[in-house]
Amino acid sequence: MKAFLRIWLLSVCFLSFMTVLHAQEEEEFSSALDSARAAEDNKEDSVIFSARYIRYTTLAMMKQGTFTYQIDTLHQNFQYYNPQNQPKNPSIHLGSYGLATRDLLFVPDKTIGFQTGFHSLERYVYQPDSVKYYRARAHFSELYNVGFFFDDQVLRAKVTQNINPHLNIGAEFHAARADGYYFNQQYNEIKPVLFAWYESPNHRYNLLTNAVFNRLISSENGSVLNDTLFRYPQRGNSDSESTRLRGTRDERPRHTWRDNSFFVRQSLFVGRLDTINPGQPEQQLLPTNRMSHSIQLRTRNYQFYKNEPDINNAFPFGESVLTQDTTQVNTITNDFGYSFYLRGKSLAFIKNEVKLDLGYQHDMHWYRDRGYQTFLQNSMLKAGVGYRFSDRVTITGDLNQIVQGANFGDYRYEAKADVLLSNTIGRIVLGAYTQNKSPEWLFQRANYTYHQWTHDFAKTKTTSFSFAYENPSLGFSGKAEYFLIANHLYFKEVDNPDADPRLLRAVEPAQLGNNIDLLKISIGQNFRLGRFHLDNYAVYQRSDYNAVLAIPELYTWHSFYYNGLLYKIVDFNLGFDVRFNTPFRTPSYAINIGQFYNDNAAIEFSTYPIVDVWTTATLKRANLFLSYNFVNQYLWPEGYYTVRRYPMNNANLRVGIAWKFYD
């Protein structure tokens, strides 16, 4: 009932907000809407209320030109709401929504420059680059809820409105609450977002701006005490199991992340503008000269709190009761860019196009932790070149080089060739990059209650080559990647051959002296027979250092479902998923620094197929899903692990619905 009241109140607030915004429209815009309403009253077809006219762009899209995509109204993959459980980007975690998470597969970090080293809650952070900017002929709002009367709740709300034909403003509100399955697995988040997009009447000036506020609170229970949890089928409820940390309410051990930012980007088109689909919602503007500037102000705060004695040995040796380890980083980033395009004037101007991008980025960081603070800055030169032989062949290259500052010498050079052989034969994409990256800050320095170190590690160098082939007509996609990694950095338990209790659970950063050769092959194949579908995805990862990387050799995901039409209005899918990975060296988790590390036990847990049963559907402008996850727990196995000592979630039922309103 409380969840229903929250949804009802939000809906009333949003509709009221829309009414206020609608009153501010310019006369020409409101006239178009009045005409559309009259047509609707007369039972005439009107394109005004079609989803085709609710469109969005992103920062990445605006760096290529001015164009938009139609909003997604499909229910395909709607059930994958949990950022921990994405079929093609799976993870290991501590067993419940919102807890510390790490990639299961090898995913290279293609960033250079200053980084804090905190990543355990990154999957839940709303990144400013992810904001969508809208162009809506009518006001558009969306309400999304997962959980309803269950212990876990995920709520998202969005409202956006064109104030006039050139200015759109909007807001989003994201919130989540999870009680977890074991004691002290609570999680809650609040993530409000404001955004606006202005485009001048002559289409030459664009302004994108957003303000993003993240507050994530993730509890820590230190793991369960029972190391033989699933050997006895008659065990009690999960929430009755004893855990190493027992603080409750405001005194519960927890990580608190705050990540707030304000972003503004201005761009100006100079010279000739080329237009595709003029006058249509799909209109695309391609400049011949573009100048841009963006500024971002960002503040990040990472805090671990504990206020209880460590009687169950959750931490390394120490006598601390109250622990408040805090790291704060304030950042100002200025980014200047210029792009030049050379193309013909004919209707086929998208062929034989030459592109040149030049840029300069300056970052300033004010870093502070317990008893230490410093100022760092970096100056980075950026360049990009591209040549489009035709609408089938495109070659691009990008260069990023830090030429001055704390991370001097960092670079990433990347090249890609995209070749469309034909619509029936498919597409080939060749890629290569080389990267020189400074150690993240947490590898170099830590000054926390249970961990202190200072290191001067060498930069990590990564060289990669990739070959990808896609054939949508056959439902096939495949990619082969080779990585050569030098000076790989990771966390490990301190060597302890004599089993000294003072060294148990003590963690330190380490750098591998040998090169890592890694081959990663990803294959996707979708089959269809009438209304029956079978989607498959598999990843093979092979290296002599899989144990150091803590990754499985094989991961597979399969989804079998039936697509039907109920009463000619309800489009639905009904099916089940199965995912599996081979055993691998399962990492442990260092609580107060939020890091997954390789322990001295070197344990490989048994792995099992995990089965989820689900259905999704679309009814007019509402998408719905119902899923029962880990349904095979009632048969086999009783449970499983992906991180040492932390059991994964139990079987659970989830319901979700998303409404879209644009009339």
XYZ file of C-alpha atoms in Angstrom:
663
model
C 0.000 0.000 0.000
C 2.838 2.421 0.812
C 4.423 1.753 -2.557
C 1.085 2.400 -4.297
C 0.653 5.706 -2.458
C 4.209 6.773 -3.443
C 3.492 6.033 -7.091
C 0.139 7.885 -6.957
C 1.672 10.955 -5.305
C 4.549 11.059 -7.798
C 2.102 10.842 -10.684
C 0.052 13.756 -9.315
C 3.213 15.838 -8.822
C 4.473 15.146 -12.310
C 1.143 15.946 -13.963
C 0.954 19.212 -12.000
C 4.515 20.101 -13.011
C 3.679 19.391 -16.634
C 0.683 21.725 -16.472
C 2.877 24.588 -15.246
C 5.485 23.985 -17.938
C 2.853 23.677 -20.632
C 1.503 27.153 -19.788
C 4.923 28.621 -20.602
C 5.107 27.369 -24.190
C 5.453 29.855 -27.005
C 2.341 30.592 -29.028
C 3.489 28.713 -32.136
C 4.255 25.577 -30.151
C 0.980 25.574 -28.201
C -0.947 26.209 -31.419
C 0.483 23.018 -32.867
C -0.557 21.126 -29.770
C -4.067 22.633 -29.820
C -4.460 21.521 -33.422
C -3.300 18.062 -32.500
C -5.792 17.860 -29.648
C -8.587 18.957 -31.946
C -7.637 16.220 -34.375
C -7.668 13.694 -31.544
C -11.110 14.882 -30.395
C -12.388 14.405 -33.936
C -10.996 10.860 -33.941
C -8.488 11.733 -36.638
C -5.011 10.267 -36.791
C -2.361 12.635 -35.456
C 1.406 12.139 -35.505
C 1.823 14.570 -32.625
C 1.209 11.829 -30.098
C 3.403 9.228 -31.745
C 6.589 8.101 -30.006
C 8.371 9.113 -33.213
C 8.147 12.727 -32.040
C 9.630 12.085 -28.591
C 13.347 11.958 -29.301
C 16.616 12.263 -27.430
C 20.301 12.875 -27.954
C 23.396 12.244 -25.837
C 26.753 13.908 -25.345
C 28.472 11.289 -27.524
C 25.949 11.821 -30.330
C 26.326 15.606 -30.204
C 30.057 15.243 -30.754
C 29.246 13.890 -34.243
C 26.508 16.324 -35.263
C 22.950 17.193 -34.242
C 20.651 14.205 -34.449
C 18.248 12.311 -32.231
C 16.861 8.833 -31.622
C 13.271 7.891 -30.929
C 12.509 6.756 -27.387
C 12.456 3.002 -26.858
C 8.937 1.649 -26.342
C 9.789 -2.065 -26.569
C 9.724 -4.566 -23.730
C 12.673 -6.599 -25.005
C 15.192 -7.167 -22.158
C 13.029 -5.115 -19.793
C 13.534 -7.710 -17.047
C 17.258 -6.971 -16.734
C 16.793 -4.035 -14.382
C 19.573 -5.057 -11.968
C 22.973 -3.587 -12.975
C 24.649 -6.593 -11.329
C 22.941 -9.108 -13.628
C 23.410 -8.009 -17.223
C 23.585 -11.015 -19.588
C 26.551 -9.720 -21.585
C 28.229 -7.917 -18.701
C 27.877 -10.237 -15.675
C 29.402 -9.585 -12.276
C 30.448 -11.096 -8.982
C 29.155 -9.397 -5.836
C 28.342 -9.768 -2.152
C 24.918 -11.335 -2.670
C 22.272 -8.601 -2.897
C 21.251 -5.545 -4.895
C 23.429 -2.528 -4.125
C 26.354 -4.330 -2.501
C 29.971 -4.219 -3.699
C 30.293 -5.522 -7.263
C 33.087 -6.403 -9.704
C 33.083 -7.521 -13.347
C 33.084 -11.291 -13.836
C 34.654 -11.033 -17.302
C 37.850 -9.209 -18.174
C 36.940 -5.644 -19.140
C 39.891 -3.325 -19.826
C 39.855 0.112 -18.220
C 40.390 2.492 -21.141
C 40.858 5.643 -19.096
C 44.025 7.562 -18.377
C 44.950 10.246 -15.898
C 43.974 10.560 -12.247
C 41.609 7.948 -10.795
C 40.776 7.307 -7.151
C 40.720 3.494 -7.367
C 37.246 3.082 -5.817
C 35.032 0.994 -8.115
C 32.923 -1.334 -5.950
C 29.697 0.711 -6.298
C 30.333 2.190 -9.748
C 27.577 0.170 -11.394
C 24.991 2.107 -9.376
C 26.398 5.611 -9.948
C 24.537 7.762 -12.458
C 27.270 9.152 -14.708
C 26.834 12.632 -16.274
C 27.805 11.180 -19.674
C 24.715 8.948 -19.487
C 22.189 11.796 -19.380
C 19.715 11.922 -22.274
C 18.576 15.291 -23.627
C 15.130 15.400 -25.191
C 13.238 17.074 -27.990
C 9.561 16.528 -27.213
C 6.696 18.015 -29.254
C 4.409 17.150 -26.329
C 5.435 16.807 -22.708
C 6.952 13.409 -21.922
C 7.115 11.634 -18.603
C 7.972 8.140 -17.486
C 7.466 6.275 -14.243
C 9.324 3.030 -13.546
C 8.965 0.783 -10.534
C 10.399 -2.619 -9.644
C 9.492 -4.421 -6.469
C 6.152 -2.954 -5.417
C 5.338 -4.907 -2.240
C 8.627 -6.806 -2.100
C 11.579 -5.996 0.160
C 13.533 -4.503 -2.745
C 12.289 -1.328 -4.429
C 13.709 0.402 -7.499
C 11.965 3.617 -8.521
C 12.767 5.861 -11.468
C 10.826 8.872 -12.651
C 11.444 11.232 -15.545
C 9.693 14.347 -16.813
C 10.715 16.573 -19.717
C 9.076 19.393 -21.667
C 9.941 21.696 -24.539
C 9.450 25.203 -23.160
C 9.590 26.399 -26.755
C 10.779 24.760 -29.979
C 14.410 25.474 -29.074
C 14.625 24.780 -25.317
C 13.910 21.540 -23.491
C 14.251 21.049 -19.752
C 13.743 17.959 -17.672
C 14.407 16.098 -14.470
C 14.910 12.533 -13.320
C 14.629 10.948 -9.923
C 16.190 7.562 -9.150
C 15.785 5.809 -5.818
C 16.310 2.281 -4.584
C 16.021 0.389 -1.341
C 17.011 -3.218 -0.692
C 16.835 -5.208 2.535
C 18.956 -8.072 1.226
C 18.743 -11.726 2.226
C 21.158 -11.864 5.147
C 21.568 -9.570 8.132
C 23.019 -6.117 7.373
C 22.644 -6.177 3.603
C 20.565 -3.008 3.407
C 21.151 -0.634 0.513
C 19.545 2.663 -0.417
C 20.240 5.302 -3.023
C 18.893 8.670 -4.093
C 19.941 10.094 -7.476
C 18.146 13.242 -8.694
C 19.136 14.654 -12.094
C 18.364 17.968 -13.823
C 19.090 18.589 -17.511
C 18.433 21.053 -20.340
C 19.125 21.324 -24.076
C 19.006 24.577 -26.022
C 19.457 24.823 -29.797
C 19.422 28.216 -31.520
C 16.822 28.876 -34.258
C 19.531 28.718 -36.952
C 20.763 25.344 -35.537
C 24.333 26.606 -35.144
C 24.580 26.939 -31.373
C 23.861 24.156 -28.890
C 24.029 24.121 -25.113
C 23.794 20.959 -23.013
C 23.770 21.151 -19.237
C 23.065 18.771 -16.391
C 23.363 18.483 -12.643
C 23.683 14.983 -11.204
C 23.552 14.066 -7.516
C 24.418 10.562 -6.290
C 24.116 9.319 -2.731
C 24.646 5.590 -2.233
C 24.644 3.832 1.151
C 25.696 0.178 1.119
C 25.770 -1.818 4.367
C 28.540 -4.257 5.269
C 27.962 -7.418 7.311
C 31.513 -8.797 7.077
C 30.139 -12.088 5.634
C 28.305 -14.931 7.372
C 30.037 -16.932 10.100
C 28.843 -20.309 8.841
C 31.391 -21.603 6.308
C 29.316 -24.737 5.550
C 26.103 -22.870 4.822
C 24.763 -25.037 1.994
C 25.822 -28.484 3.210
C 22.731 -28.913 5.368
C 19.335 -28.551 3.645
C 17.513 -28.037 6.955
C 19.196 -24.715 7.703
C 17.068 -21.809 8.939
C 16.117 -18.594 7.196
C 18.958 -16.585 5.688
C 18.285 -13.530 7.854
C 18.764 -15.667 10.984
C 22.357 -16.540 10.068
C 25.010 -14.898 12.237
C 27.285 -12.372 10.538
C 30.634 -10.941 11.583
C 29.345 -7.377 11.947
C 26.141 -6.782 13.916
C 25.642 -3.031 14.244
C 22.124 -1.858 13.378
C 20.337 1.260 12.122
C 22.574 4.343 12.264
C 25.377 2.285 13.789
C 25.457 -0.343 11.065
C 28.797 -0.652 9.205
C 28.444 0.915 5.774
C 30.007 2.564 2.781
C 28.590 5.944 1.794
C 29.360 7.367 -1.636
C 28.478 10.882 -2.724
C 29.181 11.864 -6.309
C 27.764 15.244 -7.360
C 28.520 17.127 -10.548
C 27.508 20.091 -12.674
C 28.210 20.001 -16.411
C 27.872 22.566 -19.232
C 28.826 22.066 -22.887
C 28.565 24.729 -25.588
C 29.166 24.102 -29.284
C 29.096 26.382 -32.325
C 28.840 25.322 -35.980
C 30.659 27.552 -38.460
C 30.468 27.332 -42.244
C 28.213 25.131 -44.318
C 25.657 22.858 -42.630
C 24.640 19.656 -44.391
C 21.232 18.189 -43.637
C 19.829 14.680 -43.820
C 16.010 14.238 -43.708
C 15.310 17.985 -43.523
C 12.135 18.941 -41.712
C 11.597 15.428 -40.340
C 11.948 14.271 -36.732
C 14.924 12.199 -37.921
C 16.676 15.323 -39.234
C 20.441 15.189 -38.872
C 22.723 18.224 -39.103
C 26.360 17.683 -40.032
C 28.696 20.662 -39.591
C 31.816 21.432 -41.575
C 33.429 23.304 -38.665
C 32.584 22.891 -34.989
C 34.022 24.604 -31.921
C 33.116 23.427 -28.428
C 33.880 23.997 -24.775
C 32.701 22.039 -21.758
C 33.256 22.496 -18.053
C 32.488 20.057 -15.291
C 32.575 20.633 -11.544
C 32.573 17.388 -9.608
C 32.892 16.440 -5.961
C 33.260 12.846 -4.749
C 33.241 11.576 -1.198
C 33.900 7.964 -0.151
C 33.356 7.049 3.489
C 33.486 3.816 5.461
C 31.869 3.839 8.910
C 32.005 1.243 11.707
C 31.319 1.615 15.406
C 31.663 -1.817 17.037
C 34.491 -4.070 18.223
C 35.710 -6.659 15.728
C 34.956 -9.754 17.818
C 34.421 -12.017 14.777
C 37.594 -11.123 12.870
C 36.087 -9.314 9.906
C 39.089 -6.959 9.650
C 42.860 -7.297 9.863
C 44.519 -7.201 13.285
C 43.688 -3.992 15.154
C 41.844 -2.585 18.132
C 39.707 0.074 16.479
C 36.054 0.358 17.509
C 35.063 3.588 15.786
C 36.266 3.757 12.170
C 35.517 6.701 9.885
C 37.791 6.455 6.858
C 36.996 9.242 4.405
C 38.383 10.220 1.007
C 37.274 13.356 -0.809
C 38.140 14.527 -4.320
C 37.045 17.801 -5.911
C 37.621 18.145 -9.648
C 37.312 20.910 -12.249
C 37.611 19.830 -15.886
C 37.806 22.172 -18.882
C 37.630 20.640 -22.368
C 38.174 22.613 -25.577
C 37.576 21.111 -29.016
C 37.651 21.942 -32.709
C 36.446 19.682 -35.528
C 36.800 20.071 -39.277
C 34.908 18.055 -41.896
C 35.574 17.986 -45.620
C 32.859 16.474 -47.806
C 31.272 17.004 -51.193
C 28.191 19.123 -51.859
C 26.159 16.472 -53.678
C 23.276 14.537 -52.159
C 25.799 11.774 -51.500
C 27.890 14.016 -49.244
C 28.164 11.343 -46.570
C 30.623 9.596 -48.884
C 34.301 10.494 -49.090
C 34.266 12.499 -45.892
C 37.464 13.553 -44.114
C 37.301 14.445 -40.411
C 39.853 16.076 -38.114
C 39.317 16.608 -34.375
C 41.646 18.610 -32.138
C 41.218 19.091 -28.415
C 42.770 20.153 -25.143
C 41.609 19.036 -21.698
C 42.755 20.389 -18.353
C 41.905 18.642 -15.067
C 42.434 19.971 -11.555
C 41.999 17.633 -8.566
C 41.968 18.495 -4.873
C 42.487 15.240 -2.972
C 42.089 14.726 0.786
C 42.019 11.673 3.053
C 42.846 11.063 6.722
C 45.790 13.309 7.552
C 46.810 13.987 3.945
C 45.815 16.361 1.195
C 47.311 17.374 -2.132
C 46.604 19.152 -5.412
C 47.102 17.467 -8.795
C 46.532 18.630 -12.339
C 46.887 17.218 -15.851
C 46.978 18.709 -19.340
C 45.905 16.389 -22.135
C 46.127 16.843 -25.904
C 43.502 15.026 -27.967
C 43.263 14.419 -31.695
C 41.107 12.330 -33.968
C 41.176 11.597 -37.678
C 38.616 9.814 -39.816
C 37.953 8.972 -43.419
C 34.660 7.677 -44.769
C 35.272 6.149 -48.181
C 31.566 5.494 -48.623
C 28.553 4.564 -46.557
C 30.196 1.136 -46.196
C 33.785 1.842 -45.150
C 34.936 4.093 -42.304
C 38.409 4.398 -40.771
C 39.044 6.378 -37.573
C 41.953 7.064 -35.269
C 42.119 8.747 -31.844
C 45.032 10.050 -29.797
C 45.009 11.079 -26.140
C 48.298 12.149 -24.547
C 48.913 13.756 -21.145
C 51.674 16.248 -21.827
C 51.962 17.888 -18.406
C 50.993 17.163 -14.825
C 50.870 14.435 -12.192
C 50.217 11.708 -14.762
C 52.653 12.921 -17.393
C 53.339 10.230 -19.969
C 49.909 8.592 -19.882
C 48.501 7.983 -23.342
C 45.944 6.039 -25.321
C 46.195 5.656 -29.101
C 43.356 3.862 -30.850
C 42.359 2.976 -34.436
C 39.294 1.294 -35.920
C 38.124 0.217 -39.385
C 34.421 -0.478 -39.966
C 33.582 -2.317 -43.203
C 30.032 -3.205 -44.253
C 30.440 -5.986 -46.802
C 26.712 -6.099 -47.597
C 23.413 -6.358 -45.762
C 23.383 -10.115 -46.333
C 27.084 -10.878 -45.815
C 27.496 -8.669 -42.755
C 29.971 -6.240 -41.209
C 33.630 -6.493 -40.138
C 35.176 -4.219 -37.516
C 38.942 -4.174 -36.928
C 40.341 -2.415 -33.864
C 43.613 -1.798 -32.080
C 44.812 0.366 -29.224
C 47.809 0.880 -26.995
C 47.612 2.511 -23.590
C 50.034 3.678 -20.921
C 48.238 4.263 -17.617
C 49.384 5.565 -14.232
C 48.502 3.508 -11.152
C 45.227 4.540 -9.572
C 45.653 6.531 -6.385
C 44.634 3.755 -3.997
C 47.436 1.549 -5.342
C 49.982 4.260 -4.601
C 48.838 5.479 -1.231
C 46.471 4.422 1.579
C 46.099 5.894 5.034
C 43.127 4.133 6.588
C 42.419 2.505 9.916
C 43.358 -1.039 8.904
C 45.521 -0.420 5.840
C 48.461 1.916 5.279
C 51.003 1.885 2.460
C 52.997 4.053 0.080
C 54.207 2.630 -3.240
C 55.764 3.875 -6.444
C 54.502 1.399 -9.050
C 55.325 1.515 -12.742
C 52.674 2.441 -15.280
C 50.493 -0.333 -16.671
C 50.810 -0.767 -20.424
C 48.120 -2.490 -22.472
C 48.222 -3.355 -26.174
C 45.148 -4.840 -27.806
C 43.978 -6.059 -31.205
C 40.414 -7.060 -32.038
C 38.408 -8.538 -34.895
C 34.605 -8.463 -34.895
C 32.079 -9.842 -37.357
C 28.331 -9.177 -37.285
C 25.585 -10.580 -39.478
C 22.140 -9.460 -38.239
C 20.343 -11.480 -40.923
C 21.846 -14.659 -39.439
C 21.574 -13.415 -35.845
C 25.325 -13.837 -35.401
C 27.951 -11.658 -33.754
C 31.491 -12.593 -32.852
C 34.547 -10.825 -31.520
C 38.117 -11.978 -30.898
C 40.342 -9.780 -28.706
C 43.984 -10.163 -27.787
C 45.503 -8.249 -24.865
C 49.149 -7.904 -23.892
C 49.306 -6.385 -20.410
C 52.543 -5.304 -18.738
C 52.828 -4.322 -15.057
C 49.319 -5.445 -14.130
C 48.160 -4.085 -10.749
C 45.900 -5.955 -8.325
C 45.243 -6.426 -4.610
C 46.350 -9.510 -2.679
C 46.551 -10.789 0.858
C 49.901 -10.205 2.547
C 52.145 -13.263 2.297
C 51.805 -15.238 5.523
C 53.631 -18.621 5.325
C 53.657 -19.019 9.120
C 49.913 -18.271 9.493
C 50.596 -15.311 11.778
C 47.137 -14.176 13.018
C 48.311 -10.552 12.932
C 48.645 -10.808 9.134
C 45.343 -12.530 8.395
C 43.073 -10.474 6.103
C 45.779 -7.813 5.695
C 45.698 -6.599 2.104
C 48.306 -4.863 -0.033
C 48.606 -3.760 -3.669
C 50.896 -5.773 -5.924
C 52.303 -5.471 -9.432
C 52.855 -8.512 -11.618
C 56.366 -8.642 -13.017
C 55.467 -10.828 -16.000
C 53.455 -9.882 -19.064
C 49.907 -11.189 -19.343
C 48.765 -12.585 -22.689
C 44.977 -12.823 -22.754
C 42.726 -14.114 -25.525
C 39.038 -13.259 -25.222
C 36.497 -14.645 -27.706
C 32.852 -13.546 -27.513
C 30.152 -15.175 -29.643
C 26.460 -14.424 -29.883
C 24.003 -16.487 -31.929
C 20.254 -15.964 -31.989
C 17.886 -18.525 -33.517
C 14.251 -18.097 -34.421
C 11.640 -20.660 -35.405
C 8.252 -19.075 -35.866
C 7.461 -17.365 -32.570
C 10.100 -19.290 -30.629
C 13.470 -17.646 -29.949
C 16.756 -18.954 -28.600
C 19.394 -16.286 -27.850
C 22.900 -17.403 -26.919
C 26.032 -15.632 -25.738
C 29.355 -17.189 -24.754
C 32.751 -15.786 -23.741
C 36.011 -17.736 -23.656
C 38.959 -16.169 -21.789
C 42.341 -17.836 -21.816
C 45.512 -16.698 -20.096
C 48.297 -18.197 -18.018
C 47.240 -15.681 -15.344
C 43.488 -16.283 -15.062
C 44.056 -16.884 -11.335
C 45.684 -13.461 -10.895
C 42.913 -11.792 -12.877
C 40.326 -13.878 -10.939
C 38.228 -14.605 -14.035
C 36.593 -17.824 -15.314
C 37.715 -19.473 -18.521
C 34.171 -19.837 -19.896
C 30.912 -17.955 -19.390
C 27.663 -18.744 -21.213
C 24.158 -17.297 -21.223
C 21.118 -18.727 -22.995
C 17.592 -17.347 -23.257
C 14.683 -19.373 -24.645
C 11.337 -17.608 -25.023
C 8.065 -17.470 -26.923
C 6.803 -14.235 -28.459
C 3.020 -13.932 -28.706
C 0.143 -11.501 -29.130
C -2.684 -11.710 -26.612
C -6.124 -10.371 -27.591
C -4.371 -8.582 -30.485
C -3.157 -5.807 -28.157
C -0.727 -7.345 -25.625
C 2.645 -8.224 -27.110
C 4.504 -10.534 -24.738
C 7.539 -12.777 -24.305
C 7.509 -15.816 -22.026
C 10.649 -17.807 -21.354
C 13.629 -18.623 -19.169
C 17.365 -17.838 -18.974
C 20.267 -20.080 -18.024
C 23.726 -18.743 -17.212
C 26.854 -20.613 -16.226
C 30.569 -20.083 -15.755
C 33.413 -22.483 -15.071
C 35.111 -22.477 -11.622
C 37.765 -19.829 -11.063
C 39.904 -18.493 -8.239
C 37.236 -16.724 -6.228
C 38.426 -13.450 -4.664
C 37.856 -12.228 -1.133
C 36.639 -8.777 -0.156
C 38.422 -6.155 1.979
C 35.616 -4.343 3.761
C 36.984 -0.965 4.772
C 38.723 -0.187 1.455
C 35.999 -1.760 -0.711
C 38.382 -3.889 -2.784
C 38.247 -7.436 -4.109
C 41.576 -9.187 -3.585
C 43.339 -12.508 -4.138
C 43.663 -14.305 -0.815
C 46.188 -16.938 0.240
C 43.584 -19.720 0.321
C 43.223 -19.740 -3.490
C 39.788 -21.380 -3.343
C 37.740 -22.337 -6.416
C 34.041 -22.737 -5.573
C 31.827 -25.098 -7.527
C 29.686 -23.326 -10.088
C 26.197 -24.242 -11.248
C 23.689 -23.299 -13.918
C 21.455 -20.507 -12.623
C 17.924 -20.442 -14.063
C 15.561 -17.449 -14.182
C 11.949 -17.710 -15.403
C 10.329 -14.536 -16.714
C 7.703 -12.866 -18.847
C 7.621 -9.368 -20.340
C 4.774 -7.560 -22.079
C 3.690 -4.275 -23.616
C 0.172 -2.943 -23.178
C -0.277 0.348 -25.018
C 2.319 2.609 -23.323
C 3.128 0.378 -20.383
C 5.883 -2.241 -20.236
C 5.678 -4.963 -17.607
C 7.795 -7.862 -16.422
C 7.486 -10.690 -13.936
C 10.541 -12.790 -13.109
C 11.445 -15.564 -10.707
C 15.215 -15.590 -10.339
C 17.376 -18.558 -9.307
C 14.268 -20.738 -9.502
C 16.385 -23.902 -9.544
C 17.337 -23.339 -5.887
C 14.298 -25.471 -5.047
C 15.917 -28.387 -6.905
C 19.705 -27.899 -7.013
C 21.919 -26.308 -5.770
C 20.978 -25.027 -2.318
C 23.085 -21.939 -2.952
C 26.373 -20.740 -4.388
C 29.189 -18.213 -4.025
C 30.953 -15.770 -6.341
C 32.992 -14.088 -3.565
C 34.543 -16.037 -0.720
C 32.370 -16.209 2.432
C 29.541 -14.182 0.818
C 26.596 -16.372 -0.305
C 24.654 -15.176 -3.321
C 20.985 -14.224 -3.318
C 18.183 -16.721 -2.708
C 15.394 -17.451 -5.178
C 13.291 -14.312 -5.515
C 10.218 -12.991 -7.298
C 10.308 -9.546 -8.914
C 7.654 -7.458 -10.667
C 8.312 -4.314 -12.689
C 6.304 -1.812 -14.697
C 7.176 1.312 -16.674
C 4.637 3.834 -17.970
C 5.340 6.374 -20.687
C 3.144 9.460 -21.049
C 3.453 11.822 -24.018
C 0.036 13.296 -24.659
